[in-house]
Amino acid sequence: MDYTSEFLKTLNARGYIAQCTDDKALDAATNDGIITGYIGYDCTAPSLHVGNLISILMLRHLQQAGHRPIVVIGGGTTKVGDPSGKDESRQLLTQDKIDENKKTIRATFERFLTFGDGPTDAIMVDNDEWLSDLNYIEFLRDYGRHFSVNRMMSFDSVKLRLDREQPLSFLEFNYMILQAYDFLELNRRYDCTLQMGGSDQWGNIVNGIELTRRCDQNSVFGLTTNLLTTSSGAKMGKTAQGAVWLNDDMLPAYDYWQFWRNTEDADVGRFLRLFTELPLDEISRLEKLEGAELNDAKKILATEATAMCHGRDAAEKAEATARDTFEGGGTSADLPSVAIEAKQLAKGLGLLEAFVIAGLAKSNGEARRLVQGGGAKVNDTAQDDTTATLTEADVQDGTIKLSFGKKRHVLLRP
RNA sequence: GGAGGGAUGCCCGAGUGGCUAAAGGGGACGGGCUGUAAACCCGUUGGCUAUGCCUACGUUGGUUCGAAUCCAACUCCCUCCA
């Protein structure tokens, strides 16, 4: 449909929207004045990853369009565990671990949103505040009666698990009720009328909307985005090292830049619209580039996306480092580096061990296979001897450059 | 509570006394081709002080020269019955 509000027009033009519970009414509401919208994040890991990025950017667009975003940290719901999209119960996290994760996740949002006390300033709340104090019997009588088990069984998050004959604990079964209650509570506390999320959250969101209507007769909205996949259908956000984290102590800005730089051709336009804030006509020009020229668009994508997450300086530094490394064929002093002791070189550091110390290989065995497969380089020279050692003679300009394949490089600094 | 079925490497899944560090597939990684892309082709995919040693087929014991494979007990899951 054709939207009239700035918020929905932007999301639509940039390809964010998958489903909306009532897009006409939401369009009208966002035109009418400031609305408050929220997205919840469970703290199952110490950092969010690119899979969460779309939703974070939706909050950002919400704020830029003159509305108020709420970030809900799932301190309470994490204790239960969302069964959506998972085959098996996740291991339950300890309270300590949850608290720790909460702390490190918070920082990420400050890059993307403006927090404060103003009418459109973002706020962050933890659902542990209201969930942990619930009284079981009271909760069941007040809210549990609004949920039909028959209906709950039909939601994908539950149905998929049952169809695949995977166990679903009663604990997890309650997740959707708690998330629904979150929405009701946010509506009461902050007049929040919109919940957004990935399309896997559709069921949970709809439950919250219904609960709010049944309890308080308020009508609220849900809006979802498509889950992020590459054109070739692969789940996005995994690299050799694991997930693509947003916190730079989990993944350096250089590696984050590299992640975007390696985008598939077919995804460039889509990603530029979703993950950068370049004007749309500029994007349509970039995505029309063909062949090797498309690489220029990928560099812009990488730099813009990295700038938003790690700052413009870090992004440009990553770009320069990549240029030196890949196009200059040389070594940039800004590649990720690992310190080693001079003593180790004096007595000769095993080649395999060096790769492990650098964090490029998980074990000597992996390093050995790399050498045997012809993918190991020292100072850009291929290595074929698994028993070789590194000495002071290998130090060039104060470092030894180790390469794992063509793309992953680390400098050892004695 | 009863009856039956199941648990294998990152995932799926074959194996039902020695030839099994365990077929096959997926994923991942490396190489080739390219454009730091995709597709395709080739290779690798438990660890180590390495012509050997250690760990591994739910857990713990047992039988055997030898067990993922046979036996017992236990744990967990699934299906049906009550």
PDB file of N, CA and C (backbone and C1' of nucleotides) in Angstrom, chain B residues 31-70:
ATOM      1  P     G B  31      43.199 -19.916   0.543  1.00  0.00           P
ATOM      2  O5'   G B  31      43.447 -21.008  -0.586  1.00  0.00           O
ATOM      3  C5'   G B  31      44.738 -21.597  -0.741  1.00  0.00           C
ATOM      4  C4'   G B  31      44.700 -22.590  -1.872  1.00  0.00           C
ATOM      5  C3'   G B  31      44.258 -22.033  -3.212  1.00  0.00           C
ATOM      6  O3'   G B  31      45.319 -21.373  -3.878  1.00  0.00           O
ATOM      7  C1'   G B  31      43.121 -24.050  -2.804  1.00  0.00           C
ATOM      8  P     G B  32      44.964 -20.186  -4.889  1.00  0.00           P
ATOM      9  O5'   G B  32      44.213 -20.942  -6.072  1.00  0.00           O
ATOM     10  C5'   G B  32      44.925 -21.865  -6.895  1.00  0.00           C
ATOM     11  C4'   G B  32      44.002 -22.427  -7.948  1.00  0.00           C
ATOM     12  C3'   G B  32      43.266 -21.394  -8.789  1.00  0.00           C
ATOM     13  O3'   G B  32      44.102 -20.883  -9.820  1.00  0.00           O
ATOM     14  C1'   G B  32      41.765 -23.098  -8.138  1.00  0.00           C
ATOM     15  P     C B  33      44.012 -19.392 -10.284  1.00  0.00           P
ATOM     16  O5'   C B  33      42.566 -19.360 -10.947  1.00  0.00           O
ATOM     17  C5'   C B  33      42.305 -20.080 -12.154  1.00  0.00           C
ATOM     18  C4'   C B  33      40.863 -19.891 -12.535  1.00  0.00           C
ATOM     19  C3'   C B  33      40.412 -18.436 -12.540  1.00  0.00           C
ATOM     20  O3'   C B  33      40.786 -17.811 -13.756  1.00  0.00           O
ATOM     21  C1'   C B  33      38.811 -19.754 -11.402  1.00  0.00           C
ATOM     22  P     U B  34      41.174 -16.316 -13.811  1.00  0.00           P
ATOM     23  O5'   U B  34      39.795 -15.683 -13.377  1.00  0.00           O
ATOM     24  C5'   U B  34      39.642 -14.308 -13.301  1.00  0.00           C
ATOM     25  C4'   U B  34      38.346 -14.010 -12.586  1.00  0.00           C
ATOM     26  C3'   U B  34      38.455 -12.770 -11.712  1.00  0.00           C
ATOM     27  O3'   U B  34      38.271 -11.621 -12.515  1.00  0.00           O
ATOM     28  C1'   U B  34      37.438 -14.514 -10.477  1.00  0.00           C
ATOM     29  P     G B  35      39.159 -10.416 -12.365  1.00  0.00           P
ATOM     30  O5'   G B  35      38.825 -10.044 -10.851  1.00  0.00           O
ATOM     31  C5'   G B  35      39.474  -8.945 -10.217  1.00  0.00           C
ATOM     32  C4'   G B  35      38.584  -8.549  -9.052  1.00  0.00           C
ATOM     33  C3'   G B  35      38.461  -9.662  -8.021  1.00  0.00           C
ATOM     34  O3'   G B  35      38.770  -9.158  -6.750  1.00  0.00           O
ATOM     35  C1'   G B  35      36.324  -8.907  -8.760  1.00  0.00           C
ATOM     36  P     U B  36      39.910  -8.905  -6.067  1.00  0.00           P
ATOM     37  O5'   U B  36      39.609  -9.477  -4.595  1.00  0.00           O
ATOM     38  C5'   U B  36      39.652 -10.875  -4.315  1.00  0.00           C
ATOM     39  C4'   U B  36      38.923 -11.087  -3.006  1.00  0.00           C
ATOM     40  C3'   U B  36      37.411 -10.918  -3.119  1.00  0.00           C
ATOM     41  O3'   U B  36      36.780 -12.104  -2.704  1.00  0.00           O
ATOM     42  C1'   U B  36      38.285  -9.682  -1.281  1.00  0.00           C
ATOM     43  P     A B  37      36.167 -13.302  -3.325  1.00  0.00           P
ATOM     44  O5'   A B  37      34.702 -12.770  -3.671  1.00  0.00           O
ATOM     45  C5'   A B  37      33.891 -12.245  -2.633  1.00  0.00           C
ATOM     46  C4'   A B  37      32.471 -12.128  -3.102  1.00  0.00           C
ATOM     47  C3'   A B  37      31.800 -13.417  -3.539  1.00  0.00           C
ATOM     48  O3'   A B  37      31.359 -14.170  -2.433  1.00  0.00           O
ATOM     49  C1'   A B  37      31.290 -11.697  -5.059  1.00  0.00           C
ATOM     50  P     A B  38      31.274 -15.734  -2.503  1.00  0.00           P
ATOM     51  O5'   A B  38      30.068 -15.963  -3.530  1.00  0.00           O
ATOM     52  C5'   A B  38      28.716 -15.816  -3.117  1.00  0.00           C
ATOM     53  C4'   A B  38      27.835 -16.034  -4.316  1.00  0.00           C
ATOM     54  C3'   A B  38      27.897 -17.428  -4.914  1.00  0.00           C
ATOM     55  O3'   A B  38      27.014 -18.307  -4.257  1.00  0.00           O
ATOM     56  C1'   A B  38      28.111 -15.825  -6.624  1.00  0.00           C
ATOM     57  P     A B  39      27.382 -19.884  -4.136  1.00  0.00           P
ATOM     58  O5'   A B  39      27.392 -20.364  -5.652  1.00  0.00           O
ATOM     59  C5'   A B  39      26.170 -20.540  -6.358  1.00  0.00           C
ATOM     60  C4'   A B  39      26.483 -20.937  -7.778  1.00  0.00           C
ATOM     61  C3'   A B  39      27.391 -22.160  -7.908  1.00  0.00           C
ATOM     62  O3'   A B  39      26.652 -23.366  -7.849  1.00  0.00           O
ATOM     63  C1'   A B  39      28.201 -20.430  -9.283  1.00  0.00           C
ATOM     64  P     C B  40      27.305 -24.699  -7.226  1.00  0.00           P
ATOM     65  O5'   C B  40      28.514 -25.017  -8.218  1.00  0.00           O
ATOM     66  C5'   C B  40      28.242 -25.461  -9.546  1.00  0.00           C
ATOM     67  C4'   C B  40      29.531 -25.517 -10.335  1.00  0.00           C
ATOM     68  C3'   C B  40      30.621 -26.395  -9.722  1.00  0.00           C
ATOM     69  O3'   C B  40      30.422 -27.764 -10.045  1.00  0.00           O
ATOM     70  C1'   C B  40      31.552 -24.321 -10.362  1.00  0.00           C
ATOM     71  P     C B  41      30.862 -28.908  -9.009  1.00  0.00           P
ATOM     72  O5'   C B  41      32.438 -28.992  -9.249  1.00  0.00           O
ATOM     73  C5'   C B  41      32.958 -29.496 -10.466  1.00  0.00           C
ATOM     74  C4'   C B  41      34.452 -29.346 -10.471  1.00  0.00           C
ATOM     75  C3'   C B  41      35.155 -29.937  -9.247  1.00  0.00           C
ATOM     76  O3'   C B  41      35.357 -31.331  -9.364  1.00  0.00           O
ATOM     77  C1'   C B  41      35.965 -27.758  -9.621  1.00  0.00           C
ATOM     78  P     C B  42      35.329 -32.254  -8.046  1.00  0.00           P
ATOM     79  O5'   C B  42      36.755 -31.920  -7.416  1.00  0.00           O
ATOM     80  C5'   C B  42      37.944 -32.330  -8.061  1.00  0.00           C
ATOM     81  C4'   C B  42      39.136 -31.814  -7.299  1.00  0.00           C
ATOM     82  C3'   C B  42      39.168 -32.183  -5.814  1.00  0.00           C
ATOM     83  O3'   C B  42      39.622 -33.498  -5.573  1.00  0.00           O
ATOM     84  C1'   C B  42      39.664 -29.896  -6.039  1.00  0.00           C
ATOM     85  P     G B  43      39.099 -34.320  -4.292  1.00  0.00           P
ATOM     86  O5'   G B  43      39.847 -33.598  -3.099  1.00  0.00           O
ATOM     87  C5'   G B  43      41.253 -33.686  -2.981  1.00  0.00           C
ATOM     88  C4'   G B  43      41.736 -32.731  -1.920  1.00  0.00           C
ATOM     89  C3'   G B  43      41.214 -32.995  -0.515  1.00  0.00           C
ATOM     90  O3'   G B  43      41.916 -34.031   0.128  1.00  0.00           O
ATOM     91  C1'   G B  43      41.109 -30.682  -0.982  1.00  0.00           C
ATOM     92  P     U B  44      41.209 -34.852   1.325  1.00  0.00           P
ATOM     93  O5'   U B  44      41.164 -33.765   2.481  1.00  0.00           O
ATOM     94  C5'   U B  44      42.357 -33.345   3.122  1.00  0.00           C
ATOM     95  C4'   U B  44      42.029 -32.285   4.137  1.00  0.00           C
ATOM     96  C3'   U B  44      41.059 -32.715   5.228  1.00  0.00           C
ATOM     97  O3'   U B  44      41.729 -33.423   6.252  1.00  0.00           O
ATOM     98  C1'   U B  44      40.407 -30.618   4.410  1.00  0.00           C
ATOM     99  P     U B  45      40.909 -34.520   7.070  1.00  0.00           P
ATOM    100  O5'   U B  45      39.844 -33.667   7.884  1.00  0.00           O
ATOM    101  C5'   U B  45      40.276 -32.761   8.892  1.00  0.00           C
ATOM    102  C4'   U B  45      39.090 -31.972   9.373  1.00  0.00           C
ATOM    103  C3'   U B  45      37.969 -32.823   9.946  1.00  0.00           C
ATOM    104  O3'   U B  45      38.246 -33.065  11.308  1.00  0.00           O
ATOM    105  C1'   U B  45      37.074 -31.164   8.514  1.00  0.00           C
ATOM    106  P     G B  46      38.142 -34.571  11.909  1.00  0.00           P
ATOM    107  O5'   G B  46      38.508 -34.344  13.451  1.00  0.00           O
ATOM    108  C5'   G B  46      38.068 -33.169  14.084  1.00  0.00           C
ATOM    109  C4'   G B  46      38.401 -33.264  15.542  1.00  0.00           C
ATOM    110  C3'   G B  46      39.859 -33.063  15.887  1.00  0.00           C
ATOM    111  O3'   G B  46      40.219 -31.695  15.889  1.00  0.00           O
ATOM    112  C1'   G B  46      39.023 -34.889  17.092  1.00  0.00           C
ATOM    113  P     G B  47      41.699 -31.268  15.674  1.00  0.00           P
ATOM    114  O5'   G B  47      42.376 -31.657  17.061  1.00  0.00           O
ATOM    115  C5'   G B  47      42.161 -30.864  18.222  1.00  0.00           C
ATOM    116  C4'   G B  47      42.938 -31.445  19.364  1.00  0.00           C
ATOM    117  C3'   G B  47      44.440 -31.526  19.145  1.00  0.00           C
ATOM    118  O3'   G B  47      45.070 -30.290  19.402  1.00  0.00           O
ATOM    119  C1'   G B  47      43.672 -33.578  20.004  1.00  0.00           C
ATOM    120  P     C B  48      46.447 -29.982  18.764  1.00  0.00           P
ATOM    121  O5'   C B  48      47.449 -30.950  19.531  1.00  0.00           O
ATOM    122  C5'   C B  48      47.734 -30.731  20.899  1.00  0.00           C
ATOM    123  C4'   C B  48      48.609 -31.839  21.414  1.00  0.00           C
ATOM    124  C3'   C B  48      49.966 -31.962  20.726  1.00  0.00           C
ATOM    125  O3'   C B  48      50.871 -31.043  21.284  1.00  0.00           O
ATOM    126  C1'   C B  48      48.999 -34.103  20.949  1.00  0.00           C
ATOM    127  P     U B  49      52.066 -30.541  20.458  1.00  0.00           P
ATOM    128  O5'   U B  49      53.126 -31.720  20.705  1.00  0.00           O
ATOM    129  C5'   U B  49      54.261 -31.862  19.859  1.00  0.00           C
ATOM    130  C4'   U B  49      55.267 -32.744  20.577  1.00  0.00           C
ATOM    131  C3'   U B  49      54.809 -34.191  20.689  1.00  0.00           C
ATOM    132  O3'   U B  49      55.383 -35.007  19.675  1.00  0.00           O
ATOM    133  C1'   U B  49      55.630 -33.347  22.780  1.00  0.00           C
ATOM    134  P     A B  50      56.248 -35.094  18.618  1.00  0.00           P
ATOM    135  O5'   A B  50      55.456 -36.459  18.515  1.00  0.00           O
ATOM    136  C5'   A B  50      55.932 -37.761  18.291  1.00  0.00           C
ATOM    137  C4'   A B  50      54.969 -38.351  17.295  1.00  0.00           C
ATOM    138  C3'   A B  50      55.451 -38.222  15.861  1.00  0.00           C
ATOM    139  O3'   A B  50      55.460 -39.531  15.320  1.00  0.00           O
ATOM    140  C1'   A B  50      53.216 -37.389  16.105  1.00  0.00           C
ATOM    141  P     U B  51      56.577 -40.279  14.900  1.00  0.00           P
ATOM    142  O5'   U B  51      55.511 -41.404  15.064  1.00  0.00           O
ATOM    143  C5'   U B  51      55.615 -42.707  14.639  1.00  0.00           C
ATOM    144  C4'   U B  51      54.860 -42.925  13.381  1.00  0.00           C
ATOM    145  C3'   U B  51      54.661 -44.427  13.167  1.00  0.00           C
ATOM    146  O3'   U B  51      53.281 -44.699  13.356  1.00  0.00           O
ATOM    147  C1'   U B  51      55.957 -43.468  11.376  1.00  0.00           C
ATOM    148  P     G B  52      52.620 -46.101  13.777  1.00  0.00           P
ATOM    149  O5'   G B  52      52.566 -46.143  15.373  1.00  0.00           O
ATOM    150  C5'   G B  52      53.671 -46.528  16.167  1.00  0.00           C
ATOM    151  C4'   G B  52      53.812 -45.594  17.341  1.00  0.00           C
ATOM    152  C3'   G B  52      52.535 -45.373  18.171  1.00  0.00           C
ATOM    153  O3'   G B  52      52.294 -46.435  19.081  1.00  0.00           O
ATOM    154  C1'   G B  52      53.549 -43.292  17.744  1.00  0.00           C
ATOM    155  P     C B  53      50.765 -46.743  19.591  1.00  0.00           P
ATOM    156  O5'   C B  53      50.445 -45.517  20.557  1.00  0.00           O
ATOM    157  C5'   C B  53      51.114 -45.382  21.804  1.00  0.00           C
ATOM    158  C4'   C B  53      50.759 -44.051  22.410  1.00  0.00           C
ATOM    159  C3'   C B  53      49.291 -43.860  22.768  1.00  0.00           C
ATOM    160  O3'   C B  53      48.968 -44.467  24.001  1.00  0.00           O
ATOM    161  C1'   C B  53      50.085 -41.925  21.674  1.00  0.00           C
ATOM    162  P     C B  54      47.471 -45.000  24.272  1.00  0.00           P
ATOM    163  O5'   C B  54      46.684 -43.623  24.475  1.00  0.00           O
ATOM    164  C5'   C B  54      46.936 -42.833  25.632  1.00  0.00           C
ATOM    165  C4'   C B  54      46.187 -41.523  25.505  1.00  0.00           C
ATOM    166  C3'   C B  54      44.670 -41.651  25.404  1.00  0.00           C
ATOM    167  O3'   C B  54      44.087 -41.774  26.679  1.00  0.00           O
ATOM    168  C1'   C B  54      45.468 -40.093  23.793  1.00  0.00           C
ATOM    169  P     U B  55      42.621 -42.455  26.839  1.00  0.00           P
ATOM    170  O5'   U B  55      41.662 -41.391  26.125  1.00  0.00           O
ATOM    171  C5'   U B  55      41.229 -40.230  26.819  1.00  0.00           C
ATOM    172  C4'   U B  55      40.392 -39.373  25.899  1.00  0.00           C
ATOM    173  C3'   U B  55      39.131 -40.022  25.341  1.00  0.00           C
ATOM    174  O3'   U B  55      38.075 -40.017  26.270  1.00  0.00           O
ATOM    175  C1'   U B  55      40.252 -38.902  23.611  1.00  0.00           C
ATOM    176  P     A B  56      36.908 -41.106  26.152  1.00  0.00           P
ATOM    177  O5'   A B  56      36.241 -40.711  24.767  1.00  0.00           O
ATOM    178  C5'   A B  56      35.277 -39.655  24.715  1.00  0.00           C
ATOM    179  C4'   A B  56      34.731 -39.568  23.314  1.00  0.00           C
ATOM    180  C3'   A B  56      33.956 -40.793  22.835  1.00  0.00           C
ATOM    181  O3'   A B  56      32.630 -40.811  23.333  1.00  0.00           O
ATOM    182  C1'   A B  56      35.417 -40.094  21.147  1.00  0.00           C
ATOM    183  P     C B  57      31.955 -42.233  23.836  1.00  0.00           P
ATOM    184  O5'   C B  57      30.755 -42.502  22.834  1.00  0.00           O
ATOM    185  C5'   C B  57      30.344 -41.510  22.038  1.00  0.00           C
ATOM    186  C4'   C B  57      29.250 -41.915  21.099  1.00  0.00           C
ATOM    187  C3'   C B  57      28.438 -43.167  21.423  1.00  0.00           C
ATOM    188  O3'   C B  57      27.055 -42.809  21.389  1.00  0.00           O
ATOM    189  C1'   C B  57      29.415 -43.313  19.236  1.00  0.00           C
ATOM    190  P     G B  58      26.024 -43.433  22.423  1.00  0.00           P
ATOM    191  O5'   G B  58      26.027 -42.461  23.685  1.00  0.00           O
ATOM    192  C5'   G B  58      26.047 -41.058  23.512  1.00  0.00           C
ATOM    193  C4'   G B  58      25.590 -40.404  24.793  1.00  0.00           C
ATOM    194  C3'   G B  58      26.194 -41.022  26.047  1.00  0.00           C
ATOM    195  O3'   G B  58      27.453 -40.433  26.352  1.00  0.00           O
ATOM    196  C1'   G B  58      23.857 -40.863  26.287  1.00  0.00           C
ATOM    197  P     U B  59      28.529 -41.323  27.122  1.00  0.00           P
ATOM    198  O5'   U B  59      27.897 -41.440  28.579  1.00  0.00           O
ATOM    199  C5'   U B  59      27.990 -40.368  29.511  1.00  0.00           C
ATOM    200  C4'   U B  59      27.605 -40.878  30.876  1.00  0.00           C
ATOM    201  C3'   U B  59      28.431 -42.066  31.350  1.00  0.00           C
ATOM    202  O3'   U B  59      29.634 -41.644  31.975  1.00  0.00           O
ATOM    203  C1'   U B  59      26.138 -42.533  31.669  1.00  0.00           C
ATOM    204  P     U B  60      30.881 -42.643  31.998  1.00  0.00           P
ATOM    205  O5'   U B  60      30.440 -43.769  33.022  1.00  0.00           O
ATOM    206  C5'   U B  60      30.239 -43.452  34.394  1.00  0.00           C
ATOM    207  C4'   U B  60      29.753 -44.680  35.108  1.00  0.00           C
ATOM    208  C3'   U B  60      30.610 -45.919  34.890  1.00  0.00           C
ATOM    209  O3'   U B  60      31.721 -45.919  35.757  1.00  0.00           O
ATOM    210  C1'   U B  60      28.328 -46.474  34.634  1.00  0.00           C
ATOM    211  P     G B  61      32.915 -46.954  35.502  1.00  0.00           P
ATOM    212  O5'   G B  61      32.337 -48.290  36.144  1.00  0.00           O
ATOM    213  C5'   G B  61      32.823 -49.526  35.696  1.00  0.00           C
ATOM    214  C4'   G B  61      31.795 -50.578  36.019  1.00  0.00           C
ATOM    215  C3'   G B  61      32.059 -51.899  35.324  1.00  0.00           C
ATOM    216  O3'   G B  61      33.003 -52.668  36.036  1.00  0.00           O
ATOM    217  C1'   G B  61      29.820 -51.286  34.967  1.00  0.00           C
ATOM    218  P     G B  62      34.101 -53.456  35.208  1.00  0.00           P
ATOM    219  O5'   G B  62      33.264 -54.624  34.505  1.00  0.00           O
ATOM    220  C5'   G B  62      32.647 -55.611  35.316  1.00  0.00           C
ATOM    221  C4'   G B  62      31.720 -56.451  34.487  1.00  0.00           C
ATOM    222  C3'   G B  62      32.364 -57.271  33.381  1.00  0.00           C
ATOM    223  O3'   G B  62      32.985 -58.433  33.878  1.00  0.00           O
ATOM    224  C1'   G B  62      30.371 -56.284  32.589  1.00  0.00           C
ATOM    225  P     U B  63      34.094 -59.186  33.073  1.00  0.00           P
ATOM    226  O5'   U B  63      33.297 -59.773  31.833  1.00  0.00           O
ATOM    227  C5'   U B  63      32.439 -60.896  31.981  1.00  0.00           C
ATOM    228  C4'   U B  63      31.944 -61.339  30.631  1.00  0.00           C
ATOM    229  C3'   U B  63      33.037 -61.610  29.601  1.00  0.00           C
ATOM    230  O3'   U B  63      33.584 -62.913  29.765  1.00  0.00           O
ATOM    231  C1'   U B  63      31.358 -60.278  28.613  1.00  0.00           C
ATOM    232  P     U B  64      35.135 -63.135  29.785  1.00  0.00           P
ATOM    233  O5'   U B  64      35.544 -62.789  28.284  1.00  0.00           O
ATOM    234  C5'   U B  64      35.051 -63.587  27.211  1.00  0.00           C
ATOM    235  C4'   U B  64      35.418 -62.944  25.910  1.00  0.00           C
ATOM    236  C3'   U B  64      36.883 -62.557  25.754  1.00  0.00           C
ATOM    237  O3'   U B  64      37.664 -63.682  25.389  1.00  0.00           O
ATOM    238  C1'   U B  64      35.514 -60.771  25.016  1.00  0.00           C
ATOM    239  P     C B  65      39.048 -63.909  26.102  1.00  0.00           P
ATOM    240  O5'   C B  65      39.957 -62.792  25.455  1.00  0.00           O
ATOM    241  C5'   C B  65      41.210 -62.474  26.027  1.00  0.00           C
ATOM    242  C4'   C B  65      41.980 -61.570  25.077  1.00  0.00           C
ATOM    243  C3'   C B  65      41.198 -60.375  24.564  1.00  0.00           C
ATOM    244  O3'   C B  65      41.276 -59.286  25.467  1.00  0.00           O
ATOM    245  C1'   C B  65      42.174 -61.485  22.735  1.00  0.00           C
ATOM    246  P     G B  66      39.986 -58.458  25.776  1.00  0.00           P
ATOM    247  O5'   G B  66      39.654 -57.797  24.363  1.00  0.00           O
ATOM    248  C5'   G B  66      40.456 -56.697  23.921  1.00  0.00           C
ATOM    249  C4'   G B  66      40.048 -56.291  22.537  1.00  0.00           C
ATOM    250  C3'   G B  66      38.604 -55.801  22.385  1.00  0.00           C
ATOM    251  O3'   G B  66      38.512 -54.426  22.715  1.00  0.00           O
ATOM    252  C1'   G B  66      39.102 -57.339  20.673  1.00  0.00           C
ATOM    253  P     A B  67      37.135 -53.877  23.353  1.00  0.00           P
ATOM    254  O5'   A B  67      36.094 -54.049  22.149  1.00  0.00           O
ATOM    255  C5'   A B  67      36.240 -53.358  20.908  1.00  0.00           C
ATOM    256  C4'   A B  67      34.867 -52.829  20.526  1.00  0.00           C
ATOM    257  C3'   A B  67      34.486 -51.663  21.413  1.00  0.00           C
ATOM    258  O3'   A B  67      34.165 -50.605  20.549  1.00  0.00           O
ATOM    259  C1'   A B  67      32.857 -53.444  21.542  1.00  0.00           C
ATOM    260  P     A B  68      34.246 -49.177  20.612  1.00  0.00           P
ATOM    261  O5'   A B  68      32.797 -48.613  20.274  1.00  0.00           O
ATOM    262  C5'   A B  68      32.086 -47.853  21.213  1.00  0.00           C
ATOM    263  C4'   A B  68      30.662 -47.676  20.754  1.00  0.00           C
ATOM    264  C3'   A B  68      29.893 -48.983  20.600  1.00  0.00           C
ATOM    265  O3'   A B  68      29.269 -49.313  21.828  1.00  0.00           O
ATOM    266  C1'   A B  68      29.678 -47.693  18.627  1.00  0.00           C
ATOM    267  P     U B  69      28.741 -50.764  22.125  1.00  0.00           P
ATOM    268  O5'   U B  69      27.620 -50.737  21.019  1.00  0.00           O
ATOM    269  C5'   U B  69      26.613 -51.693  20.836  1.00  0.00           C
ATOM    270  C4'   U B  69      26.631 -52.226  19.432  1.00  0.00           C
ATOM    271  C3'   U B  69      26.624 -53.743  19.366  1.00  0.00           C
ATOM    272  O3'   U B  69      25.385 -54.183  18.819  1.00  0.00           O
ATOM    273  C1'   U B  69      28.186 -52.796  17.818  1.00  0.00           C
ATOM    274  P     C B  70      24.180 -54.509  19.856  1.00  0.00           P
ATOM    275  O5'   C B  70      24.743 -55.750  20.690  1.00  0.00           O
ATOM    276  C5'   C B  70      24.543 -57.082  20.243  1.00  0.00           C
ATOM    277  C4'   C B  70      24.920 -58.030  21.345  1.00  0.00           C
ATOM    278  C3'   C B  70      24.392 -57.623  22.719  1.00  0.00           C
ATOM    279  O3'   C B  70      23.062 -58.065  22.912  1.00  0.00           O
ATOM    280  C1'   C B  70      26.679 -58.150  22.893  1.00  0.00           C
TER     281        C B  70
END
